[in-house]
Coordinates of C-alpha atoms in Angstrom, one line a residue:
Chain L
M15 CA -68.4 145.4 209.5
K16 CA -70.8 143.1 211.1
A17 CA -73.3 145.4 209.9
K18 CA -72.2 144.3 206.5
W19 CA -73.4 140.4 207.3
L20 CA -77.1 141.4 208.3
G21 CA -77.4 143.9 205.5
V22 CA -76.6 141.2 202.9
A23 CA -78.6 139.6 205.1
L24 CA -81.3 141.7 204.8
G25 CA -81.0 142.2 201.9
C26 CA -81.5 138.6 201.0
A27 CA -84.2 139.4 202.5
V28 CA -85.9 141.3 200.7
L29 CA -84.6 139.3 197.8
A30 CA -86.6 136.6 198.6
G31 CA -90.2 138.6 198.0
G32 CA -93.0 138.9 199.4
A33 CA -95.5 135.9 201.1
A34 CA -99.6 135.3 202.0
G35 CA -99.5 138.2 205.7
C36 CA -98.6 137.0 208.6
G37 CA -97.3 138.9 211.4
Q38 CA -96.6 142.4 211.1
G39 CA -93.2 143.3 209.2
R40 CA -91.0 143.6 211.6
A41 CA -88.0 142.2 211.8
I42 CA -86.7 140.4 214.1
F43 CA -83.2 139.4 216.2
N44 CA -82.8 136.4 218.0
V45 CA -78.9 137.5 219.4
D46 CA -77.2 135.2 221.5
V47 CA -75.5 137.4 223.2
Y48 CA -74.2 134.5 225.4
S49 CA -72.6 133.2 222.5
F50 CA -70.2 136.4 222.2
L51 CA -69.0 135.7 226.5
K52 CA -68.7 132.1 226.4
G53 CA -64.8 131.0 225.9
T54 CA -63.9 134.1 227.1
G55 CA -63.8 133.6 230.5
R56 CA -66.3 136.8 230.7
D57 CA -69.6 134.7 231.2
T58 CA -67.3 134.0 234.9
L59 CA -67.0 135.8 238.2
R60 CA -65.5 134.2 240.8
L61 CA -65.8 135.8 243.8
P62 CA -64.0 136.9 245.5
P63 CA -62.0 137.3 242.3
D64 CA -58.1 135.0 243.1
P65 CA -56.2 134.9 244.9
L66 CA -58.3 136.8 247.3
P67 CA -59.6 134.8 249.8
P68 CA -63.1 133.7 251.0
L69 CA -65.4 136.5 252.0
P70 CA -65.4 136.4 255.7
P71 CA -69.3 136.6 256.7
S72 CA -71.3 139.6 257.1
T73 CA -69.0 141.8 254.5
T74 CA -69.6 141.9 250.8
V75 CA -67.0 142.5 247.5
T76 CA -67.3 143.4 243.8
D77 CA -66.4 142.2 241.0
S78 CA -67.0 142.7 237.1
V79 CA -65.6 141.9 233.7
T80 CA -63.6 143.5 230.9
P81 CA -66.5 144.6 228.0
I82 CA -66.9 142.6 225.7
A83 CA -68.1 143.1 222.1
V84 CA -71.3 142.1 220.7
N85 CA -72.4 142.3 216.9
L86 CA -75.5 143.7 215.9
P87 CA -77.4 144.4 212.6
G88 CA -77.3 148.3 212.8
A89 CA -80.7 149.1 212.8
G90 CA -80.0 152.9 211.9
S91 CA -83.2 155.6 211.9
S92 CA -85.3 153.1 212.9
I93 CA -87.3 151.9 216.0
V94 CA -86.2 149.5 218.5
D95 CA -89.3 149.1 219.0
T96 CA -88.6 146.7 221.9
V97 CA -85.3 144.5 223.4
R98 CA -85.9 141.3 225.6
L99 CA -83.3 140.3 227.8
I100 CA -83.6 135.7 229.2
G101 CA -81.4 134.6 230.8
T102 CA -80.1 132.1 233.4
L103 CA -77.3 133.1 236.0
D104 CA -75.7 129.7 237.8
V105 CA -74.5 131.0 241.6
T106 CA -71.6 127.2 242.1
N107 CA -70.2 125.8 244.5
P108 CA -71.1 128.5 247.5
T109 CA -69.3 127.7 250.2
S110 CA -71.8 129.8 252.4
S111 CA -75.0 131.2 251.8
G112 CA -75.7 134.1 250.9
T113 CA -77.7 137.3 248.3
L114 CA -75.8 138.0 245.4
T115 CA -77.1 141.3 242.9
Y116 CA -75.8 140.9 239.6
Q117 CA -75.9 144.0 236.7
I118 CA -75.7 143.6 233.3
F119 CA -74.5 146.8 231.5
F120 CA -74.8 148.1 228.2
A121 CA -72.6 150.9 226.2
S122 CA -71.6 152.0 223.0
S123 CA -67.4 152.5 224.6
P124 CA -66.0 150.1 224.8
S125 CA -64.3 151.6 227.7
P126 CA -65.1 150.2 231.0
A127 CA -65.1 153.8 232.4
V128 CA -68.4 154.9 230.4
V129 CA -69.6 150.8 230.1
Y130 CA -70.3 150.7 234.4
G131 CA -70.3 154.8 234.4
S132 CA -74.2 154.1 233.4
A133 CA -77.4 152.3 235.0
P134 CA -77.4 149.1 234.6
A135 CA -79.9 148.1 231.4
L136 CA -80.8 144.8 233.8
T137 CA -80.6 143.9 237.9
V138 CA -80.8 140.7 239.6
G139 CA -81.3 140.8 243.1
P140 CA -80.3 141.6 245.5
A141 CA -81.4 137.6 245.5
S142 CA -80.2 134.9 248.2
F143 CA -78.6 132.1 248.0
P144 CA -78.1 128.9 249.8
A145 CA -75.0 127.5 250.4
A146 CA -75.6 125.3 247.0
T147 CA -75.6 125.5 243.4
T148 CA -78.2 127.8 242.0
S149 CA -79.8 128.7 239.3
V150 CA -80.8 132.1 238.8
P151 CA -83.6 133.2 236.0
I152 CA -82.6 136.5 234.1
S153 CA -85.8 138.2 232.9
A154 CA -86.2 141.9 231.8
P155 CA -89.4 142.5 229.1
N156 CA -88.1 145.3 227.7
L157 CA -85.1 147.5 228.2
A158 CA -85.8 151.7 228.8
A159 CA -86.2 153.3 225.6
P160 CA -82.2 155.4 226.1
L161 CA -80.9 151.6 226.1
R162 CA -82.8 150.1 223.3
D163 CA -81.7 152.6 220.9
L164 CA -78.1 151.2 221.6
F165 CA -79.4 148.1 219.8
K166 CA -79.4 150.3 216.5
S167 CA -75.8 150.5 216.2
S168 CA -73.8 148.1 215.0
A169 CA -71.8 147.0 217.9
L170 CA -72.3 146.9 221.5
Y171 CA -70.2 146.7 224.6
V172 CA -71.5 144.2 227.6
G173 CA -70.1 144.1 231.0
I174 CA -71.4 142.2 233.7
R175 CA -70.9 142.9 237.7
G176 CA -71.5 141.1 240.2
T177 CA -71.6 141.5 244.2
I178 CA -72.2 138.9 247.3
S179 CA -72.9 139.3 250.8
N180 CA -72.1 136.8 253.1
T181 CA -75.1 136.0 255.1
G182 CA -73.3 133.2 256.7
T183 CA -71.1 132.0 259.3
T184 CA -68.3 131.1 257.1
G185 CA -66.2 132.1 254.3
L186 CA -67.6 132.2 250.7
R187 CA -66.9 131.4 247.9
T188 CA -68.4 131.1 244.7
T189 CA -68.4 131.1 240.9
L190 CA -71.3 133.6 239.0
K191 CA -71.2 131.8 235.7
L192 CA -73.9 132.7 233.1
T193 CA -75.2 129.5 231.0
Q194 CA -77.6 132.1 229.2
L195 CA -78.5 135.2 227.5
Q196 CA -79.9 136.1 224.9
A197 CA -81.7 138.9 223.5
T198 CA -84.5 139.3 221.5
I199 CA -84.5 143.0 219.4
I200 CA -88.0 144.2 217.5
I201 CA -87.7 146.0 214.8
Q202 CA -90.3 148.0 214.1
D203 CA -89.9 148.0 210.4
K204 CA -91.4 146.9 207.9
I205 CA -89.4 145.1 205.5
F206 CA -92.0 143.3 203.6
Chain O
M17 CA -82.6 149.0 208.1
R18 CA -82.2 151.3 205.6
I19 CA -78.9 149.9 204.1
P20 CA -77.6 149.5 200.3
F21 CA -78.3 145.8 200.5
V22 CA -82.1 146.3 200.5
G23 CA -80.8 148.5 196.8
V24 CA -79.3 145.9 195.9
G25 CA -82.4 142.9 197.2
L26 CA -84.0 145.0 195.3
L27 CA -82.5 145.3 192.3
V28 CA -82.2 141.1 192.5
L29 CA -86.3 141.3 193.4
V30 CA -86.8 143.6 190.2
G31 CA -85.0 140.5 188.0
G32 CA -87.3 137.8 190.0
G33 CA -90.4 139.6 190.1
A34 CA -90.2 141.0 186.3
G35 CA -90.3 137.0 185.7
V36 CA -93.5 136.8 187.5
A37 CA -94.6 140.5 185.7
G38 CA -93.6 138.8 182.0
A39 CA -95.5 135.5 182.8
Q40 CA -99.1 137.1 181.6
G41 CA -97.1 139.4 178.8
W42 CA -98.1 142.8 178.8
V43 CA -101.4 143.7 176.7
T44 CA -102.8 147.0 176.7
D45 CA -106.1 145.7 175.2
A46 CA -109.6 145.0 177.0
R47 CA -110.9 142.6 174.6
R48 CA -108.1 140.8 175.0
I49 CA -107.9 140.3 178.5
G50 CA -111.4 139.8 179.2
L51 CA -110.1 136.7 176.8
G52 CA -107.7 136.0 179.6
G53 CA -104.5 136.7 177.3
L54 CA -106.3 134.8 174.4
G55 CA -105.8 136.6 170.8
L56 CA -108.7 135.5 168.9
D57 CA -108.2 138.3 165.9
Q58 CA -106.3 137.6 163.6
G59 CA -105.0 141.0 164.1
S60 CA -102.2 139.0 166.7
L61 CA -102.9 135.0 164.7
R62 CA -100.8 137.3 162.4
R63 CA -97.8 137.9 165.3
Y64 CA -97.3 134.2 165.2
N65 CA -98.4 132.9 161.9
A66 CA -97.4 133.9 159.0
A67 CA -100.1 131.9 157.0
Y68 CA -103.2 134.1 159.0
R69 CA -102.2 137.1 156.3
A70 CA -104.3 134.5 153.7
V71 CA -106.3 133.9 156.1
P72 CA -109.7 135.4 155.6
G73 CA -111.8 137.2 158.6
R74 CA -114.5 134.6 160.6
A75 CA -118.2 134.9 159.5
G76 CA -119.6 136.9 162.0
Q77 CA -116.5 138.9 163.1
R78 CA -117.1 142.8 163.4
G79 CA -113.8 143.0 162.1
R80 CA -110.7 144.3 163.3
P81 CA -109.8 148.3 165.0
K82 CA -107.9 150.3 162.9
L83 CA -106.4 151.1 166.3
T84 CA -107.1 150.5 169.8
I85 CA -106.2 153.7 172.8
P86 CA -105.6 152.0 176.0
I87 CA -107.1 154.2 178.9
P88 CA -105.4 154.2 181.4
L89 CA -107.4 155.0 184.7
G90 CA -104.2 153.4 187.0
L91 CA -102.5 156.6 185.6
I92 CA -105.5 159.2 186.8
Q93 CA -105.3 157.5 190.2
F94 CA -101.7 156.7 190.5
F95 CA -100.9 160.1 190.1
H96 CA -103.5 161.6 192.1
D97 CA -102.1 159.0 195.0
H98 CA -98.8 159.9 194.3
P99 CA -98.2 163.2 193.2
L100 CA -95.1 164.6 190.8
S101 CA -94.6 167.8 192.9
N102 CA -94.2 165.2 195.6
I103 CA -92.5 162.9 194.3
K104 CA -89.4 163.0 196.4
N105 CA -90.7 162.7 200.0
D106 CA -93.5 160.6 199.0
P107 CA -93.3 157.6 201.1
A108 CA -94.0 154.7 198.3
F109 CA -90.0 156.1 196.6
N110 CA -88.9 157.5 199.6
H111 CA -86.7 154.6 201.1
D112 CA -85.9 156.7 204.5
S113 CA -89.5 157.1 205.0
A114 CA -90.7 154.6 207.1
G115 CA -93.4 154.5 205.6
F116 CA -91.1 152.4 202.7
N117 CA -92.0 149.3 201.4
P118 CA -89.9 147.7 199.2
V119 CA -92.6 145.1 198.4
E120 CA -94.8 147.7 197.9
L121 CA -92.2 149.0 195.1
L122 CA -91.6 146.1 193.8
N123 CA -95.5 145.1 193.5
T124 CA -95.5 149.0 191.4
F125 CA -93.1 148.2 189.2
L126 CA -94.5 144.8 188.8
N127 CA -98.1 146.0 188.0
P128 CA -97.0 149.3 186.5
P129 CA -100.3 151.2 186.7
L130 CA -101.4 151.5 183.8
F131 CA -105.0 150.1 184.3
L132 CA -106.7 149.7 187.5
E133 CA -106.4 147.8 190.3
V134 CA -109.5 147.0 191.7
K135 CA -108.6 144.0 193.9
K136 CA -104.4 144.6 194.7
A137 CA -103.0 141.4 196.0
P138 CA -101.9 142.6 199.4
T139 CA -99.1 143.1 200.6
P140 CA -96.8 141.1 202.3
T141 CA -96.2 142.0 205.7
N142 CA -94.3 138.9 207.1
D143 CA -91.9 139.0 210.2
V144 CA -88.3 138.0 209.3
V145 CA -86.7 136.9 212.1
F146 CA -82.9 136.3 212.3
G147 CA -81.1 134.1 214.8
I148 CA -77.6 135.9 215.6
G149 CA -74.3 134.6 217.7
K150 CA -71.2 134.9 217.4
D151 CA -70.8 131.7 215.1
S152 CA -74.1 131.1 213.5
L153 CA -76.8 133.5 211.8
R154 CA -79.6 132.0 210.7
L155 CA -82.9 133.3 208.5
N156 CA -86.2 132.6 208.8
L157 CA -88.6 134.2 206.4
G158 CA -91.8 132.2 207.3
L159 CA -94.0 131.5 204.6
T160 CA -92.4 134.0 201.9
A161 CA -89.7 131.5 201.8
Q162 CA -91.8 129.3 200.2
L163 CA -91.5 132.6 197.0
V164 CA -88.2 132.5 197.0
P165 CA -87.4 130.3 193.2
E166 CA -85.6 127.6 193.2
D167 CA -85.0 128.5 189.5
Q168 CA -84.0 131.0 186.9
F169 CA -86.5 133.8 186.8
G170 CA -86.6 136.6 185.2
I171 CA -88.6 138.6 181.8
G172 CA -88.0 138.0 178.4
G173 CA -89.0 137.8 174.7
S174 CA -88.9 139.1 171.5
S175 CA -91.5 141.7 169.9
R176 CA -91.8 143.5 166.7
P177 CA -93.0 146.9 166.8
L178 CA -93.0 147.7 163.5
D179 CA -94.1 146.2 160.3
P180 CA -94.7 147.5 157.2
G181 CA -95.1 146.8 153.8
L182 CA -97.0 146.2 150.8
S183 CA -98.8 142.8 149.8
I184 CA -99.2 141.9 146.3
K185 CA -100.9 138.7 145.3
G186 CA -100.0 137.3 148.6
V187 CA -95.7 138.6 148.3
R188 CA -95.1 140.8 150.8
V189 CA -92.3 143.5 151.5
G190 CA -91.2 145.1 153.9
V191 CA -89.5 146.2 156.9
M192 CA -89.8 144.8 160.4
G193 CA -88.5 146.5 163.6
W194 CA -87.3 144.1 166.3
V195 CA -86.6 144.1 169.5
H196 CA -85.0 140.7 172.3
D197 CA -84.6 141.8 175.9
D198 CA -84.8 138.7 178.3
V199 CA -83.2 139.6 182.0
G200 CA -82.6 136.3 184.6
F201 CA -81.2 135.7 188.0
Q202 CA -80.6 132.4 189.1
L203 CA -79.9 132.1 193.7
G204 CA -77.1 130.3 194.0
D205 CA -77.3 126.8 196.0
K206 CA -76.0 127.8 198.8
L207 CA -78.1 131.4 198.6
L208 CA -80.3 129.4 198.2
G209 CA -81.2 127.3 201.2
F210 CA -79.9 130.0 203.1
L211 CA -82.9 131.8 202.1
R212 CA -85.7 129.4 201.0
D213 CA -84.5 126.8 203.4
S214 CA -83.5 128.5 206.9
V215 CA -80.5 126.9 206.5
P216 CA -77.5 128.9 208.5
A217 CA -75.1 130.3 207.0
D218 CA -71.5 128.5 206.8
T219 CA -68.4 129.6 207.3
N220 CA -66.3 129.9 204.6
T221 CA -68.7 129.9 202.1
R222 CA -69.6 132.0 198.9
Y223 CA -73.0 133.1 198.9
N224 CA -74.2 134.2 195.3
V225 CA -76.3 135.3 192.1
L226 CA -76.2 135.1 188.9
G227 CA -77.4 137.1 186.5
D228 CA -77.3 138.1 183.1
A229 CA -79.1 140.8 180.4
L230 CA -79.7 140.9 176.8
L231 CA -81.9 143.4 175.1
E232 CA -80.5 144.5 171.1
V233 CA -82.8 145.7 168.7
G234 CA -82.5 146.6 164.6
F235 CA -84.6 146.7 161.9
A236 CA -85.7 143.4 159.1
P237 CA -85.7 144.0 155.5
T238 CA -88.3 141.2 155.0
V239 CA -90.2 138.5 151.7
A240 CA -93.0 137.2 152.9
Y241 CA -95.6 134.7 150.7
A242 CA -99.5 134.1 152.4
G243 CA -101.8 131.7 150.5
R244 CA -104.4 129.3 150.6
I245 CA -103.0 126.2 148.6
A246 CA -105.9 124.1 149.1
G247 CA -109.9 124.7 149.0
D248 CA -112.1 127.9 149.1
S249 CA -112.5 130.4 151.9
T250 CA -115.0 128.5 153.7
T251 CA -112.8 125.3 153.5
G252 CA -109.4 125.8 153.3
L253 CA -105.4 125.2 154.1
Y254 CA -103.0 128.4 154.2
V255 CA -99.4 128.3 154.4
G256 CA -96.9 131.2 155.0
G257 CA -93.1 132.5 155.1
A258 CA -90.9 135.0 155.3
F259 CA -88.1 135.2 155.1
H260 CA -85.6 137.8 156.9
Y261 CA -82.4 139.8 156.9
Y262 CA -81.8 140.7 160.3
V263 CA -79.8 144.0 160.8
G264 CA -78.6 144.4 164.0
L265 CA -78.4 148.6 165.1
A266 CA -77.4 148.0 168.5
Y267 CA -76.8 145.2 171.7
V268 CA -76.2 145.0 174.9
R269 CA -74.7 141.8 177.3
V270 CA -74.3 142.0 180.5
N271 CA -73.0 138.7 183.4
G272 CA -72.5 139.1 186.3
D273 CA -72.2 137.0 189.5
G274 CA -72.5 138.4 193.1
G275 CA -72.2 137.4 196.2
F276 CA -69.8 137.5 199.2
T277 CA -67.7 135.3 201.1
T278 CA -68.3 134.0 204.6
G279 CA -64.8 134.1 206.8
D280 CA -63.2 132.1 209.4
S281 CA -65.7 132.9 212.0
I282 CA -69.9 133.9 210.8
F283 CA -69.5 136.8 213.0
S284 CA -66.2 137.2 214.4
G285 CA -63.3 138.3 213.2
P286 CA -62.7 142.1 211.5
S287 CA -63.7 140.9 208.5
P288 CA -67.0 138.1 208.4
V289 CA -68.0 138.3 204.8
K290 CA -66.6 140.0 201.7
P291 CA -68.3 140.9 199.0
D292 CA -67.6 139.9 196.0
A293 CA -68.9 140.4 192.3
R294 CA -67.8 140.3 188.7
G295 CA -69.1 141.4 185.5
L296 CA -68.6 141.2 181.8
T297 CA -70.6 143.4 179.3
Q298 CA -70.7 143.3 176.1
Y299 CA -72.0 145.6 173.7
S300 CA -72.1 147.5 170.1
K301 CA -73.8 150.0 170.8
F302 CA -75.6 152.2 167.7
G303 CA -73.8 153.7 164.9
N304 CA -71.3 151.1 165.7
S305 CA -71.2 148.9 162.8
F306 CA -74.4 146.6 162.2
G307 CA -75.3 142.7 163.4
H308 CA -75.8 140.3 160.6
G309 CA -78.3 137.5 160.0
V310 CA -81.2 135.4 159.0
G311 CA -84.0 133.3 159.7
G312 CA -87.5 132.8 158.8
D313 CA -90.8 132.5 160.4
L314 CA -92.9 129.5 159.0
G315 CA -97.2 129.2 159.3
I316 CA -100.1 126.8 158.6
A317 CA -103.0 127.3 159.1
V318 CA -106.5 125.1 158.3
V319 CA -110.0 126.5 158.3
T320 CA -112.8 123.9 157.8
G321 CA -115.8 126.2 158.1
P322 CA -116.9 127.5 161.9
I323 CA -113.5 125.4 163.1
E324 CA -110.0 127.3 162.3
L325 CA -106.1 125.4 163.5
G326 CA -103.7 127.3 163.0
V327 CA -99.1 127.1 163.7
G328 CA -96.9 129.4 163.8
V329 CA -93.1 129.6 164.4
N330 CA -91.2 132.4 164.0
D331 CA -87.3 133.6 164.1
I332 CA -86.3 129.9 162.8
G333 CA -82.0 130.2 162.7
A334 CA -82.3 133.9 163.6
T335 CA -78.5 134.5 165.1
I336 CA -77.2 137.8 164.5
T337 CA -73.7 138.6 163.5
W338 CA -71.9 141.6 165.3
P339 CA -69.0 142.2 164.1
D340 CA -67.6 144.5 166.3
T341 CA -68.3 144.4 170.0
R342 CA -66.4 145.5 172.6
R343 CA -66.0 143.3 176.1
D344 CA -65.4 145.2 179.2
S345 CA -65.6 143.0 182.5
A346 CA -65.1 145.1 186.1
F347 CA -63.8 142.2 189.1
Y348 CA -65.1 144.3 192.8
R349 CA -64.5 141.8 196.3
D350 CA -63.9 143.3 199.3
S351 CA -63.7 147.1 198.8
S352 CA -60.9 146.2 196.0
Y353 CA -61.9 147.1 192.3
S354 CA -60.1 146.3 189.3
R355 CA -61.3 146.1 185.8
P356 CA -59.4 143.5 183.5
L357 CA -58.7 143.9 180.1
L358 CA -59.7 141.8 177.9
P359 CA -59.5 141.5 173.9
N360 CA -61.7 144.2 171.4
H361 CA -63.4 145.4 168.5
I362 CA -63.8 141.4 168.6
E363 CA -67.3 139.3 167.2
T364 CA -70.0 137.9 168.7
K365 CA -73.0 135.9 167.9
T366 CA -76.5 136.1 169.7
K367 CA -79.9 134.5 168.7
L368 CA -83.5 135.4 168.6
P369 CA -85.3 133.0 170.4
V370 CA -87.3 131.4 168.2
S371 CA -91.5 131.6 169.6
Y372 CA -94.3 129.5 168.2
L373 CA -97.6 129.6 168.2
V374 CA -100.6 127.2 168.4
N375 CA -103.8 128.2 168.5
L376 CA -107.9 126.9 167.4
A377 CA -110.9 128.8 167.1
Y378 CA -114.5 127.5 166.9
T379 CA -117.3 130.7 165.5
V380 CA -120.7 129.5 165.9
G381 CA -123.6 131.4 165.3
K382 CA -122.9 135.1 167.7
T383 CA -119.8 132.9 169.5
T384 CA -116.0 132.7 169.6
L385 CA -114.1 130.4 171.0
G386 CA -110.8 129.4 170.7
A387 CA -107.3 128.5 172.6
D388 CA -104.4 128.9 172.7
V389 CA -100.5 127.9 173.6
L390 CA -98.2 130.7 173.4
N391 CA -94.4 130.8 173.8
S392 CA -92.6 133.7 173.0
G393 CA -89.3 133.1 174.2
R394 CA -89.2 132.4 178.1
G395 CA -91.8 130.0 179.3
T396 CA -95.1 128.1 177.8
T397 CA -99.2 130.0 178.2
V398 CA -101.7 128.4 177.7
H399 CA -104.6 130.7 176.9
V400 CA -108.7 129.3 176.3
G401 CA -111.4 131.9 176.0
G402 CA -114.2 132.9 173.9
E403 CA -116.7 136.1 173.2
Q404 CA -120.7 136.8 172.4
R405 CA -122.2 139.0 170.7
V406 CA -125.4 140.4 171.8
G407 CA -126.3 143.2 169.7
V408 CA -124.1 146.1 170.0
I409 CA -122.4 144.4 173.3
V410 CA -120.2 141.6 173.6
L411 CA -119.3 139.3 176.6
R412 CA -116.0 137.8 177.0
G413 CA -113.9 135.5 178.9
G414 CA -111.2 133.2 179.3
V415 CA -109.0 130.8 182.1
A416 CA -104.9 130.9 181.3
R417 CA -102.5 129.1 182.4
D418 CA -99.1 131.7 183.1
Q419 CA -95.3 131.5 182.7
R420 CA -95.8 130.2 186.9
K421 CA -97.9 127.6 186.1
R422 CA -100.5 129.5 187.7
I423 CA -104.8 129.4 186.6
E424 CA -106.1 132.5 186.0
L425 CA -109.0 134.3 184.8
G426 CA -110.4 136.4 182.9
W427 CA -113.9 138.7 181.8
G428 CA -115.3 141.7 180.3
G429 CA -117.2 142.9 177.9
G430 CA -117.5 145.5 175.2
L431 CA -120.2 148.2 173.3
R432 CA -119.5 149.0 170.0
F433 CA -121.3 152.2 167.9
G434 CA -120.4 152.1 164.8
G435 CA -116.4 153.0 163.9
L436 CA -115.9 153.4 168.0
G437 CA -116.0 151.0 170.4
L438 CA -115.3 150.5 174.0
D439 CA -114.1 147.4 176.1
V440 CA -113.6 146.8 179.2
G441 CA -111.9 143.0 180.9
F442 CA -111.0 142.5 184.2
W443 CA -108.2 139.3 184.6
T444 CA -106.5 137.9 187.6
H445 CA -103.1 138.3 188.2
T446 CA -100.3 136.4 190.4
N447 CA -97.8 139.5 189.3
S448 CA -97.6 141.1 192.2
L449 CA -94.8 139.5 195.3
S450 CA -97.7 137.9 197.1
N451 CA -98.7 134.7 197.3
Q452 CA -102.5 136.6 196.2
R453 CA -104.5 137.2 193.1
G454 CA -104.6 140.7 192.1
I455 CA -107.5 142.1 190.2
T456 CA -107.1 144.9 187.2
M457 CA -109.7 146.1 185.4
A458 CA -108.6 147.3 181.7
T459 CA -110.3 149.6 178.9
S460 CA -109.6 150.7 176.4
L461 CA -111.2 152.3 173.1
S462 CA -111.0 150.9 169.5
I463 CA -111.6 153.0 166.3
Y464 CA -112.9 150.5 163.1

């Protein structure tokens, strides 16, 4: 159904006619993935998850969110040339220092087993963080070809998994909060 | 990305672009193309000015060809590039092909390849950027947005493909064939803003396109008069008029309104957009009852030595009454389709557009200069041009302001050997979906 929207939009784009040459006639979709996560609680990972106590030193905990759907245009048989991801992750109010690994998964199925059973599209870390709020950039210049092909469908499911290890001497509790995640999808298919 | 809406877009573009196509009118005579679209010979002036049947040929004019045959060099090239045997797999027409470009296809429609395109307007290659969020959609067409039509756009006009008759002492009795076609589209304000001004899509908002099309054909028994009412053959005042009894053979008119309405959220929920369309078709088929109407033409021409001035108006008051019209309506909304019943076999009326031509010609020696303002039903065009005869050679040039108010140039020449003439004409055009002009080379053979 979401493809319908984009179909309409694309039809309108074609409707609009041609123009002087600039660019290469590609369709570029700037998808604000974060907007689909925001307000659902799935942009945030509380580690260790409530109601568990703070993570003791030299231990590790992992948690993930229930996959969430992101609507895409549906590129059919077109070639997805590039899928670029950029974003920002905040490590909020950690009670100790530690290291984190933050992984983003994409799959065509909403099943957590499928989403988290595949290789992560993007892994941030392992990266150390101090006992203070820190922003960690997320960046992937281009996803692997099999993952890019997932962006041809009209719906994509996003999973997020975070792992933290306590390298400090006191118990660690923190919140990994995504504050921005944007996918730029470049489709090598001449509209004009 | 090959989605049905591309087809929808194409259809609308056909309408939109067709307005462009009609901007300079269809001309198959290389002589006229070389004059930038100016009709200098009396043959083309008679079409719009009833008085010109009485105006004698200009001194030095080489006579009117009995037949002009376009030489379709463009078709030869086209079928060489796109052989019919492989048309299904041709990337230019197969929308599943990676090389398919709908704009290129549209350009083919807008510039039927009868003549050779010596300079093709470049196919637009814009990147199109969509901004998508859970509750937002924005489209950035870049420079393409400038081409999104703000006003109604379309193609249309009236023509008289046949006009046989007999003349005795200025009075002419004949039967004229007539065709009136008109196709127009207009983007709704919301859709216009979305496409042209990159306004983000809004929730619970309808985005639509209005369209209408009309085609009617018939014949008209005609009584006409043209004669000189003052002066002599070098300086005279000529008037002409024609009375037509229009008989309509068939007509169809379609009015439509199609679009989509956004939901409470742009990109969430089960139905983010609900497409809808409604259409009303009115028609009277061939063999059904005839349409009837009356109308007339008026014309006046003044010749004072080398100067010729004329004003002609056609199809004045030409309203056709169709006594037995069938009406069909259709309504589509988000997968549900209905055909509400409407009263049928009713009387409807159509109106032929009033067309007019104001022309001026000046002949001195072997040079003829001219200008005209023409409106044949959808927009006004202005042409200024001239030709110079040098022995068997004729050189031509002209400039026009088309219906898009763009300046176009024409130039060319011809050779005449006895009863045979070969002409070539070039003209610039903006019939393509491009901001840049293309150049067409027309060739035609004339038999005198």
